[in-house]
Amino acid sequence: MKIKTRYNLTFTLLSSTIILFFAVTIYFLAAKNREKEYFSILKSEAIIKGNLYADEAITSSHIQDIYRQQENKNNLINVAIYDVNRHLLYQDQPITIPQDSIQSVWNSLQKNKNFKNKNKNKNKNKNKTKYSIGFPFQYDDKEYFIIASGQDIYGHQEMYQLRITLVIIALSAIILLYVLGHFLSKRLVRPIIEMSEEINKITAAHLDLRLKPLKHKDELNQLGEKFNLMLDRLENSFGAQKEFVAHISHELRTPLAAMITDLELAMDYNRTDKEYRDTIKRSLDDAKKIVTLSNNLLDLAKANYEPQEIGYMPVRVDEILLEAYQEIQTSHNKYSIQIEFETENSDDHLITVMGNPYLLKVACKNLIENACKFSENHKCIIKISDTPKMVKVAFMDTGMGISDEELDHIFTTFYRGKNQTHYSGYGIGLPLTKKILHQHNGKIKVETKLGSGSTFTLSIPHLSNI
Ligand code: ADP
């Protein structure tokens, strides 16, 4: 069912229930009031006749004449007057009260002194509801009992009219509410329909399109704003991906093109052994560059995994550093790496973190390699320390340092500083390290001074804090 229809039906159903509740309440209150009113009409008619009879100003037959001469015979109220011994003294016409209930009348009168009765006629005709009233009456020290009964024809007609009026009003109100609800719900869902039409136009090729702001600053407008923000993020990441792919293909093409040219030239002309060896060496270097780049990319992809996809285990930071140290020393024997513990006899837990050994090693290797790469002495001093919550590893060098303006960019993918001209790299190391740290709930901090060196410090929560 469409929202529009569901909203309209709910609205109409709720309002109809309220309308019907009020209509029924009004009707029953009016019926109760009318009943009360008719009993007081019966009583005053009975008192008038009681006074006429007891006063003896006119005879009983005159009173009966007045009764018979009334125009509306349906609306007649029959009155019967009894003495204290229940002897009938006067009646407008015989059988004022149904004979079978006369005894219950006397019983009631004896108990309560007053008597009121509503008797629905058995022939199912509601017009024939008979109301009776009985009460003791005193006139000049003489005691009487008066019983009056009649059918409330006017009252019934009034109630019938009220019923019809209420039904017509209620039905018209319900129909009106349904029609109004229809237009209202249409108005309410119109912005949603418009939004969905605009969303339909947004495709990968038109990611720059945005939802228009709505007239009313309501929840729907907020949804639109949130949707636009999501599109901003998507557009950025799409753009970044495009740029990434373009960059990678460029980085791959350069060494590949150099390799191809070198190898083609070597094939076409006769060369000396030394020249062949030089060509092979250059091609090997280019091939190594490609391998490094593809490894870096693979690591970057891994660091972008969701945390639940990465295998975590307790890892000793010093062991990771030792492995990184050994691997770097194997490939760069000129690099000098020194590992120092700031705190002696540290508890195992204080240098153990919950992490992925491979990714942590990648992060450490990047920082060690950078420290050695960007300093003349190719030296990196690593200092391990702990705080109550974190294990800290500082990678220090006395190299060229980083300028303030570059510092803001070094964690951006593919960014390479001015100082990198003579050093190989792709600008992937630091952003990758930052991502890995983020995956381990850790942080990376840089302290650097141009010309004096840099210190990159990693902080990762250790096991006593997890
Ligand atoms: P790459 O090392 O491949 O250039 P990185 O992402 O590791 O890429 O580093 C980005 C840039 O940050 C480097 O090009 C360099 O300019 C600067 N940088 C990183 N580490 C150091 C360091 N220890 N000393 C000086 N500059 C550094």
PDB file of C-alpha atoms and ligand atoms in Angstrom, residues 370-371 373-374 397 400-402 410 415-417 419-420 425-431 454 456, ligand 1:
ATOM      1  CA  ASN A 370      61.985   6.987   5.449  1.00  0.00           C
ATOM      2  CA  ALA A 371      64.268   7.896   8.360  1.00  0.00           C
ATOM      3  CA  LYS A 373      66.269   7.412   3.178  1.00  0.00           C
ATOM      4  CA  PHE A 374      65.906  11.088   4.050  1.00  0.00           C
ATOM      5  CA  ASP A 397      66.621  10.622  12.274  1.00  0.00           C
ATOM      6  CA  MET A 400      66.775  16.989   6.287  1.00  0.00           C
ATOM      7  CA  GLY A 401      63.506  17.409   8.179  1.00  0.00           C
ATOM      8  CA  ILE A 402      60.184  18.582   6.713  1.00  0.00           C
ATOM      9  CA  ILE A 410      52.795  14.215   3.915  1.00  0.00           C
ATOM     10  CA  TYR A 415      52.261  13.224  -2.029  1.00  0.00           C
ATOM     11  CA  ARG A 416      56.038  13.439  -2.140  1.00  0.00           C
ATOM     12  CA  GLY A 417      57.991  16.300  -0.631  1.00  0.00           C
ATOM     13  CA  ASN A 419      63.263  16.611  -0.520  1.00  0.00           C
ATOM     14  CA  GLN A 420      62.420  13.341  -2.322  1.00  0.00           C
ATOM     15  CA  GLY A 425      59.273   6.197  -3.502  1.00  0.00           C
ATOM     16  CA  TYR A 426      55.628   6.679  -4.455  1.00  0.00           C
ATOM     17  CA  GLY A 427      54.137   8.778  -1.682  1.00  0.00           C
ATOM     18  CA  ILE A 428      52.227   5.797  -0.330  1.00  0.00           C
ATOM     19  CA  GLY A 429      54.281   4.966   2.803  1.00  0.00           C
ATOM     20  CA  LEU A 430      52.994   7.586   5.273  1.00  0.00           C
ATOM     21  CA  PRO A 431      49.280   7.502   4.324  1.00  0.00           C
ATOM     22  CA  SER A 454      62.447  14.274  12.228  1.00  0.00           C
ATOM     23  CA  PHE A 456      57.763  10.010  13.936  1.00  0.00           C
TER      24      PHE A 456
HETATM   25  P1  ADP B   1      57.810   8.368  -0.103  1.00  0.00           P
HETATM   26  O1  ADP B   1      58.734   8.035   1.000  1.00  0.00           O
HETATM   27  O2  ADP B   1      57.567   7.282  -1.034  1.00  0.00           O
HETATM   28  O3  ADP B   1      58.126   9.663  -0.767  1.00  0.00           O
HETATM   29  P2  ADP B   1      55.959   8.691   2.066  1.00  0.00           P
HETATM   30  O4  ADP B   1      54.487   8.716   2.072  1.00  0.00           O
HETATM   31  O5  ADP B   1      56.633   7.682   2.905  1.00  0.00           O
HETATM   32  O6  ADP B   1      56.372   8.589   0.553  1.00  0.00           O
HETATM   33  O7  ADP B   1      56.451  10.123   2.518  1.00  0.00           O
HETATM   34  C1  ADP B   1      55.857  11.277   1.972  1.00  0.00           C
HETATM   35  C2  ADP B   1      56.820  12.447   2.009  1.00  0.00           C
HETATM   36  O8  ADP B   1      57.081  12.809   3.362  1.00  0.00           O
HETATM   37  C3  ADP B   1      58.153  12.117   1.441  1.00  0.00           C
HETATM   38  O9  ADP B   1      58.207  12.302   0.045  1.00  0.00           O
HETATM   39  C4  ADP B   1      59.049  13.106   2.161  1.00  0.00           C
HETATM   40  O10 ADP B   1      59.014  14.358   1.503  1.00  0.00           O
HETATM   41  C5  ADP B   1      58.420  13.273   3.506  1.00  0.00           C
HETATM   42  N1  ADP B   1      59.047  12.460   4.561  1.00  0.00           N
HETATM   43  C6  ADP B   1      58.618  11.300   5.073  1.00  0.00           C
HETATM   44  N2  ADP B   1      59.450  10.859   6.057  1.00  0.00           N
HETATM   45  C7  ADP B   1      60.443  11.760   6.148  1.00  0.00           C
HETATM   46  C8  ADP B   1      61.613  11.891   6.988  1.00  0.00           C
HETATM   47  N3  ADP B   1      61.921  11.003   7.917  1.00  0.00           N
HETATM   48  N4  ADP B   1      62.397  12.987   6.793  1.00  0.00           N
HETATM   49  C9  ADP B   1      62.095  13.912   5.882  1.00  0.00           C
HETATM   50  N5  ADP B   1      61.015  13.858   5.060  1.00  0.00           N
HETATM   51  C10 ADP B   1      60.198  12.801   5.208  1.00  0.00           C
END
